[in-house]
Amino acid sequence: MKWSTAAVSAALSLAATSAAIASEFDLSAARGFTVPRGVVALASADFDEDGAPDLAMAGSAGVLIRVFADGRFHRFTEVWVAAGGPARLGIAAGDVDLDGHADLAVASGDGVEIFYGDGRFGFTASTLASLGTPFGHVALSDLNGDGRQDVCGVAQVLGVLFAWLQIGSSPRTFLSPANVRLGSGDARIAALDFDGDGRADVAVAQNPVSLLKVLGGNGAGGFSSNRDFAVLGRPSDIAQADLDHDGRDDVALAILTGGVDVFRGDQVQGLVPAGGFPSAIQPGRIALADVDGNGFEDLVATAGTGVWVAGDGAGGFSQPRSIPSGQFADALLARDLSGDGFVDAVLTSGSVGSGSLVLGAASTGFLEPPRFQTRFPSSAAAGDFNRDGLPDVAIGGRLSSTQHRAYLLFGDGRGGALSTGEAEIRAIPSHLAVGDLDADSNPDLFATVFSQNRVMHLRGTGSGFVDLGDIAAGIGPVASAVGDVDGDGAADLIVANRESRDFGVYFGDGLGGFPAGGLVVLSSRPHGVVLADFDRDGRLDIAAPGQFPAAAVVAFSEPGRAFTPASLGPTGAMPASVAADDLDSDGFLDLLVADGAAAGIVALFGDGARGFPRFATFPAVAPMSRADLADVTGDGRPEAVLSLALHGFVSVVPGDGRGSFEPPATYAVGRSEAYTVTADLDGNGSAEIAAAGSLVHETQFLSFRASDVTVALRGTVNSRAGETQDVLFVNSSAGDLARRIVVRPTDLVSCVVRRPPLAVSGAPFAAYAWRAEPSPSTLRAAPGGIGTMALPFPLRPGDPAPRVTWNNAGAVSRLGAATRPSSPATSILFFAPNGLGVRGTFVIQGLIVDPGGPDGRAAVTNGVILEVK
């Protein structure tokens, strides 16, 4: 069989569809978002009944519902259910009145409220109790077995548990509450069937007295027993689930002094001690959820700025591992919010008004970016410091008040760092810049020290740095840059001096020296520096954000080492950063200005002749300290990468190549300010983001996760004839968002190619399968140059087991000899009615040649990841 030119070109068009396939950003980091200050409790339900869970937040500002549009927290609608009045301190979601719509029970500063939903995120408020005393926690459970949700709440000051029974014949009507004195009102409650008798019980974790109180339900809404159990320490939270799958619910208590205390459901006593899980972590909030998909609940806990996960696959807890969330969280929710079948974790910090979503992933539990220790980071820059052809990252920081470092993260070519190093510097830098001043192909490092009016010069050697001393700067240097501003072919050094309102220009001689220099006096205080040839005269111009007055300051380079400064606007009230790129694809460089006072960015569009006649403004999530322009998605268009001041967020704002930007996608990378730099660390044509969080002492590498693996697992047939379509199905499904299907070893498994070939007489098809988890390192080019598959190695007979005829010769002349599905009928590749009988992860993918295609005749099919467990 011969491949036609049309067939090859059609299949290659698969690569061109990758940007459309990846319709939204998916960086390997926790999603960041702002929340009202004072949020202390979370709940989740589908309030608008669109099939996707939404988020309810309770706190001092009231109750806020966020209805999400994209499953990634990037776009949402907000609805205030209740605002003002007493603070709301606890929240629970469920269908209280059995009308099919999600409702909310809320513990407030003076009682308990019920908000009845209408399925369109509208709510009717009802005060269940107004006792003039704060309620700190609330739970929903059917206490009397009539099928309706009853309400339990703890009055903090009174130290009393109240239980309101709903009248079965009169929805939304409750009896006067039964009550149980606790002795301590600082408590959290769980309501489930702990003894397995079919009647709901209540467990109360009491903080000051370090007790677990178990109230055995009598089936009529009251309690037939009351037992106290000592716990390892003061409990800060409680979570419930059937950990050992014995039909009785268990509870886990978070202990403030460290670890978790577990109690198992017991037929006689309701709950009995099952041993503690001591740990150095001090959990604040906990949840129980199956995050790794092994059928057993894992422990999810907040501690420090991370999410801690522990599970041994048998209902117990192993040594926990930490996933960075960027939050010192005081509220936690664990459930599948993204709709991909994996448990996600939502954390909020009411004290700073921010939150993060840590996305779940197959087998690993949670998505986790590479991260590295960088203590007290203050700045970031990129360059190939070890001359291996791969970009590296330098982070300015310190070990102590007298020991300062440039932390070096050497790129591994896969979007992470292969190794790390350090370069000693004499002061903590306020800014780092990289450039080859002496033309020896080794980048030098320039560390600006704002408080000391100097720039430290470290000459790169390819294996380290040599400290060449200081370069005197103006007053208050904030940033520096290296580039040829006079057009003589030698690199120059430019320093932006904030307090003296000027650019210091140090003209290089190409040997590392500065025989001449000058100043460019400005009307505004510069807060950074960027070099770009805006007027296309072959000399780099100097741009900076200017403050007092606000402007984008540009010094246009003239012949004879002269400069013409200009102030551009509008820029917003406090320009914090500028970046340059061609935003509207007209061939002229434009400026992007980040506003440090308001949540917005301003694009100033250049005309190639020193003019910027047009501008446009776009919203951001919060005020920011830095804006970069880089192609992080590989679509050929620059995205704005924003470092958001104070929140520890990074926002990626997609550009459309026509001068406009889409809504931002925001990620949590630490606490307080994040210092970022962009570079193509893996050489795939798209930039990664290195983000250093100033209060978490680490740097994360963020990569756009719609990688070639995702593209390889998507596919099309006759791609030029219509949109991408799935053609390969396992058990009638193309898989979830991750292209994954999970079955048991004994489950029926069938794999079919459905429809797409247009040929009347049949379309040759080659099926590939292998036992592996796909990753960027497993990508292989398909035969004939028609595209990329996630094929890690040639398939050998018997590996894996599914019964199917394979064609793995790879020769173009033999491709397609395996099977010949005929159009339009379904073609069965294999059918295992009794299951595969093995455990493991398999990837199935294929190639189709369709002689009947109108313009293209070959394509890589979508892939399916089959997980047997």
mmCIF file of N, CA and C in Angstrom, residues 8-69:
data_model
loop_
_atom_site.group_PDB
_atom_site.id
_atom_site.type_symbol
_atom_site.label_atom_id
_atom_site.label_comp_id
_atom_site.label_asym_id
_atom_site.label_seq_id
_atom_site.Cartn_x
_atom_site.Cartn_y
_atom_site.Cartn_z
ATOM 1 N N VAL A 8 -1.003 11.970 3.474
ATOM 2 C CA VAL A 8 -0.024 12.422 4.458
ATOM 3 C C VAL A 8 -0.348 13.833 4.925
ATOM 4 N N SER A 9 -0.681 14.729 3.987
ATOM 5 C CA SER A 9 -0.947 16.106 4.382
ATOM 6 C C SER A 9 -2.196 16.202 5.241
ATOM 7 N N ALA A 10 -3.169 15.354 4.964
ATOM 8 C CA ALA A 10 -4.380 15.378 5.781
ATOM 9 C C ALA A 10 -4.094 14.948 7.199
ATOM 10 N N ALA A 11 -3.281 13.895 7.336
ATOM 11 C CA ALA A 11 -2.966 13.424 8.677
ATOM 12 C C ALA A 11 -2.133 14.437 9.427
ATOM 13 N N LEU A 12 -1.222 15.108 8.721
ATOM 14 C CA LEU A 12 -0.409 16.111 9.392
ATOM 15 C C LEU A 12 -1.249 17.278 9.874
ATOM 16 N N SER A 13 -2.427 17.479 9.273
ATOM 17 C CA SER A 13 -3.285 18.566 9.735
ATOM 18 C C SER A 13 -3.787 18.329 11.144
ATOM 19 N N LEU A 14 -3.608 17.103 11.646
ATOM 20 C CA LEU A 14 -3.963 16.830 13.044
ATOM 21 C C LEU A 14 -3.202 17.745 13.978
ATOM 22 N N ALA A 15 -1.925 17.984 13.677
ATOM 23 C CA ALA A 15 -1.128 18.839 14.550
ATOM 24 C C ALA A 15 -1.684 20.251 14.580
ATOM 25 N N ALA A 16 -2.231 20.701 13.446
ATOM 26 C CA ALA A 16 -2.757 22.056 13.399
ATOM 27 C C ALA A 16 -4.010 22.227 14.234
ATOM 28 N N THR A 17 -4.678 21.126 14.577
ATOM 29 C CA THR A 17 -5.898 21.228 15.368
ATOM 30 C C THR A 17 -5.626 21.248 16.853
ATOM 31 N N SER A 18 -4.355 21.149 17.262
ATOM 32 C CA SER A 18 -4.065 21.005 18.691
ATOM 33 C C SER A 18 -4.524 22.201 19.483
ATOM 34 N N ALA A 19 -4.368 23.412 18.938
ATOM 35 C CA ALA A 19 -4.785 24.583 19.701
ATOM 36 C C ALA A 19 -6.289 24.587 19.899
ATOM 37 N N ALA A 20 -7.029 24.147 18.869
ATOM 38 C CA ALA A 20 -8.478 24.118 19.029
ATOM 39 C C ALA A 20 -8.917 23.046 20.002
ATOM 40 N N ILE A 21 -8.188 21.914 19.994
ATOM 41 C CA ILE A 21 -8.524 20.839 20.926
ATOM 42 C C ILE A 21 -8.351 21.311 22.364
ATOM 43 N N ALA A 22 -7.230 21.988 22.634
ATOM 44 C CA ALA A 22 -6.962 22.500 23.974
ATOM 45 C C ALA A 22 -7.604 23.868 24.091
ATOM 46 N N SER A 23 -8.906 23.899 24.350
ATOM 47 C CA SER A 23 -9.656 25.137 24.303
ATOM 48 C C SER A 23 -9.469 25.979 25.548
ATOM 49 N N GLU A 24 -8.909 25.423 26.620
ATOM 50 C CA GLU A 24 -8.670 26.222 27.799
ATOM 51 C C GLU A 24 -7.354 25.814 28.443
ATOM 52 N N PHE A 25 -6.817 26.715 29.235
ATOM 53 C CA PHE A 25 -5.510 26.473 29.828
ATOM 54 C C PHE A 25 -5.592 25.384 30.875
ATOM 55 N N ASP A 26 -4.548 24.593 30.943
ATOM 56 C CA ASP A 26 -4.480 23.518 31.919
ATOM 57 C C ASP A 26 -3.031 23.387 32.356
ATOM 58 N N LEU A 27 -2.583 24.313 33.178
ATOM 59 C CA LEU A 27 -1.232 24.258 33.704
ATOM 60 C C LEU A 27 -1.193 23.318 34.892
ATOM 61 N N SER A 28 -0.023 22.727 35.094
ATOM 62 C CA SER A 28 0.117 21.754 36.178
ATOM 63 C C SER A 28 0.345 22.480 37.497
ATOM 64 N N ALA A 29 -0.662 23.220 37.952
ATOM 65 C CA ALA A 29 -0.584 23.933 39.224
ATOM 66 C C ALA A 29 -1.998 24.141 39.739
ATOM 67 N N ALA A 30 -2.105 24.429 41.026
ATOM 68 C CA ALA A 30 -3.410 24.681 41.617
ATOM 69 C C ALA A 30 -4.031 25.928 40.997
ATOM 70 N N ARG A 31 -5.312 25.856 40.676
ATOM 71 C CA ARG A 31 -6.019 27.025 40.161
ATOM 72 C C ARG A 31 -6.208 28.020 41.301
ATOM 73 N N GLY A 32 -5.962 29.280 41.035
ATOM 74 C CA GLY A 32 -6.125 30.306 42.052
ATOM 75 C C GLY A 32 -7.347 31.159 41.772
ATOM 76 N N PHE A 33 -8.012 31.625 42.802
ATOM 77 C CA PHE A 33 -9.159 32.503 42.631
ATOM 78 C C PHE A 33 -9.327 33.329 43.902
ATOM 79 N N THR A 34 -9.946 34.455 43.767
ATOM 80 C CA THR A 34 -10.211 35.303 44.917
ATOM 81 C C THR A 34 -11.556 34.935 45.529
ATOM 82 N N VAL A 35 -11.670 35.134 46.824
ATOM 83 C CA VAL A 35 -12.911 34.890 47.553
ATOM 84 C C VAL A 35 -13.134 36.070 48.488
ATOM 85 N N PRO A 36 -14.352 36.264 48.959
ATOM 86 C CA PRO A 36 -14.572 37.319 49.953
ATOM 87 C C PRO A 36 -13.763 37.041 51.212
ATOM 88 N N ARG A 37 -13.222 38.079 51.784
ATOM 89 C CA ARG A 37 -12.495 37.899 53.043
ATOM 90 C C ARG A 37 -13.432 37.374 54.117
ATOM 91 N N GLY A 38 -12.895 36.506 54.959
ATOM 92 C CA GLY A 38 -13.694 35.963 56.048
ATOM 93 C C GLY A 38 -14.373 34.650 55.738
ATOM 94 N N VAL A 39 -14.149 34.076 54.552
ATOM 95 C CA VAL A 39 -14.752 32.777 54.223
ATOM 96 C C VAL A 39 -14.168 31.704 55.145
ATOM 97 N N VAL A 40 -15.053 30.932 55.807
ATOM 98 C CA VAL A 40 -14.589 29.916 56.756
ATOM 99 C C VAL A 40 -15.188 28.542 56.487
ATOM 100 N N ALA A 41 -16.133 28.422 55.553
ATOM 101 C CA ALA A 41 -16.774 27.131 55.320
ATOM 102 C C ALA A 41 -17.172 27.010 53.864
ATOM 103 N N LEU A 42 -17.132 25.751 53.342
ATOM 104 C CA LEU A 42 -17.437 25.466 51.948
ATOM 105 C C LEU A 42 -18.447 24.333 51.847
ATOM 106 N N ALA A 43 -19.260 24.380 50.807
ATOM 107 C CA ALA A 43 -20.154 23.275 50.456
ATOM 108 C C ALA A 43 -20.295 23.267 48.947
ATOM 109 N N SER A 44 -20.771 22.148 48.410
ATOM 110 C CA SER A 44 -20.872 22.031 46.964
ATOM 111 C C SER A 44 -22.142 21.291 46.576
ATOM 112 N N ALA A 45 -22.788 21.757 45.495
ATOM 113 C CA ALA A 45 -23.959 21.093 44.912
ATOM 114 C C ALA A 45 -24.181 21.704 43.529
ATOM 115 N N ASP A 46 -25.008 21.069 42.731
ATOM 116 C CA ASP A 46 -25.323 21.579 41.400
ATOM 117 C C ASP A 46 -26.507 22.534 41.516
ATOM 118 N N PHE A 47 -26.233 23.781 41.842
ATOM 119 C CA PHE A 47 -27.300 24.732 42.140
ATOM 120 C C PHE A 47 -28.048 25.186 40.896
ATOM 121 N N ASP A 48 -27.407 25.160 39.720
ATOM 122 C CA ASP A 48 -28.095 25.562 38.498
ATOM 123 C C ASP A 48 -28.520 24.373 37.647
ATOM 124 N N GLU A 49 -28.242 23.145 38.132
ATOM 125 C CA GLU A 49 -28.688 21.906 37.498
ATOM 126 C C GLU A 49 -28.239 21.786 36.046
ATOM 127 N N ASP A 50 -26.953 22.119 35.838
ATOM 128 C CA ASP A 50 -26.364 21.947 34.516
ATOM 129 C C ASP A 50 -25.492 20.706 34.451
ATOM 130 N N GLY A 51 -25.512 19.900 35.522
ATOM 131 C CA GLY A 51 -24.720 18.690 35.566
ATOM 132 C C GLY A 51 -23.347 18.857 36.152
ATOM 133 N N ALA A 52 -22.961 20.092 36.516
ATOM 134 C CA ALA A 52 -21.636 20.354 37.077
ATOM 135 C C ALA A 52 -21.773 20.934 38.474
ATOM 136 N N PRO A 53 -20.951 20.488 39.424
ATOM 137 C CA PRO A 53 -21.049 21.015 40.785
ATOM 138 C C PRO A 53 -20.653 22.488 40.839
ATOM 139 N N ASP A 54 -21.270 23.208 41.759
ATOM 140 C CA ASP A 54 -20.950 24.596 42.022
ATOM 141 C C ASP A 54 -20.484 24.715 43.469
ATOM 142 N N LEU A 55 -20.014 25.891 43.837
ATOM 143 C CA LEU A 55 -19.386 26.082 45.137
ATOM 144 C C LEU A 55 -20.157 27.115 45.949
ATOM 145 N N ALA A 56 -20.416 26.790 47.210
ATOM 146 C CA ALA A 56 -21.034 27.730 48.146
ATOM 147 C C ALA A 56 -20.023 28.051 49.231
ATOM 148 N N MET A 57 -19.875 29.343 49.531
ATOM 149 C CA MET A 57 -18.907 29.793 50.522
ATOM 150 C C MET A 57 -19.612 30.604 51.590
ATOM 151 N N ALA A 58 -19.310 30.326 52.848
ATOM 152 C CA ALA A 58 -19.913 31.042 53.956
ATOM 153 C C ALA A 58 -18.827 31.741 54.758
ATOM 154 N N GLY A 59 -19.137 32.937 55.239
ATOM 155 C CA GLY A 59 -18.176 33.681 56.033
ATOM 156 C C GLY A 59 -18.766 34.950 56.571
ATOM 157 N N SER A 60 -17.893 35.859 56.961
ATOM 158 C CA SER A 60 -18.351 37.086 57.604
ATOM 159 C C SER A 60 -19.124 37.986 56.657
ATOM 160 N N ALA A 61 -18.888 37.855 55.346
ATOM 161 C CA ALA A 61 -19.591 38.697 54.376
ATOM 162 C C ALA A 61 -20.927 38.107 53.947
ATOM 163 N N GLY A 62 -21.220 36.889 54.329
ATOM 164 C CA GLY A 62 -22.470 36.255 53.958
ATOM 165 C C GLY A 62 -22.248 34.920 53.289
ATOM 166 N N VAL A 63 -23.164 34.552 52.390
ATOM 167 C CA VAL A 63 -23.092 33.289 51.654
ATOM 168 C C VAL A 63 -23.051 33.606 50.167
ATOM 169 N N LEU A 64 -22.007 33.134 49.503
ATOM 170 C CA LEU A 64 -21.800 33.393 48.084
ATOM 171 C C LEU A 64 -21.799 32.077 47.329
ATOM 172 N N ILE A 65 -22.542 32.030 46.219
ATOM 173 C CA ILE A 65 -22.561 30.874 45.323
ATOM 174 C C ILE A 65 -21.762 31.219 44.081
ATOM 175 N N ARG A 66 -20.875 30.313 43.689
ATOM 176 C CA ARG A 66 -20.188 30.457 42.414
ATOM 177 C C ARG A 66 -20.633 29.331 41.500
ATOM 178 N N VAL A 67 -21.201 29.712 40.372
ATOM 179 C CA VAL A 67 -21.668 28.771 39.363
ATOM 180 C C VAL A 67 -20.643 28.773 38.236
ATOM 181 N N PHE A 68 -20.030 27.618 38.004
ATOM 182 C CA PHE A 68 -18.897 27.558 37.093
ATOM 183 C C PHE A 68 -19.335 27.195 35.684
ATOM 184 N N ALA A 69 -18.578 27.787 34.718
ATOM 185 C CA ALA A 69 -18.925 27.589 33.317
ATOM 186 C C ALA A 69 -17.980 26.651 32.605
#
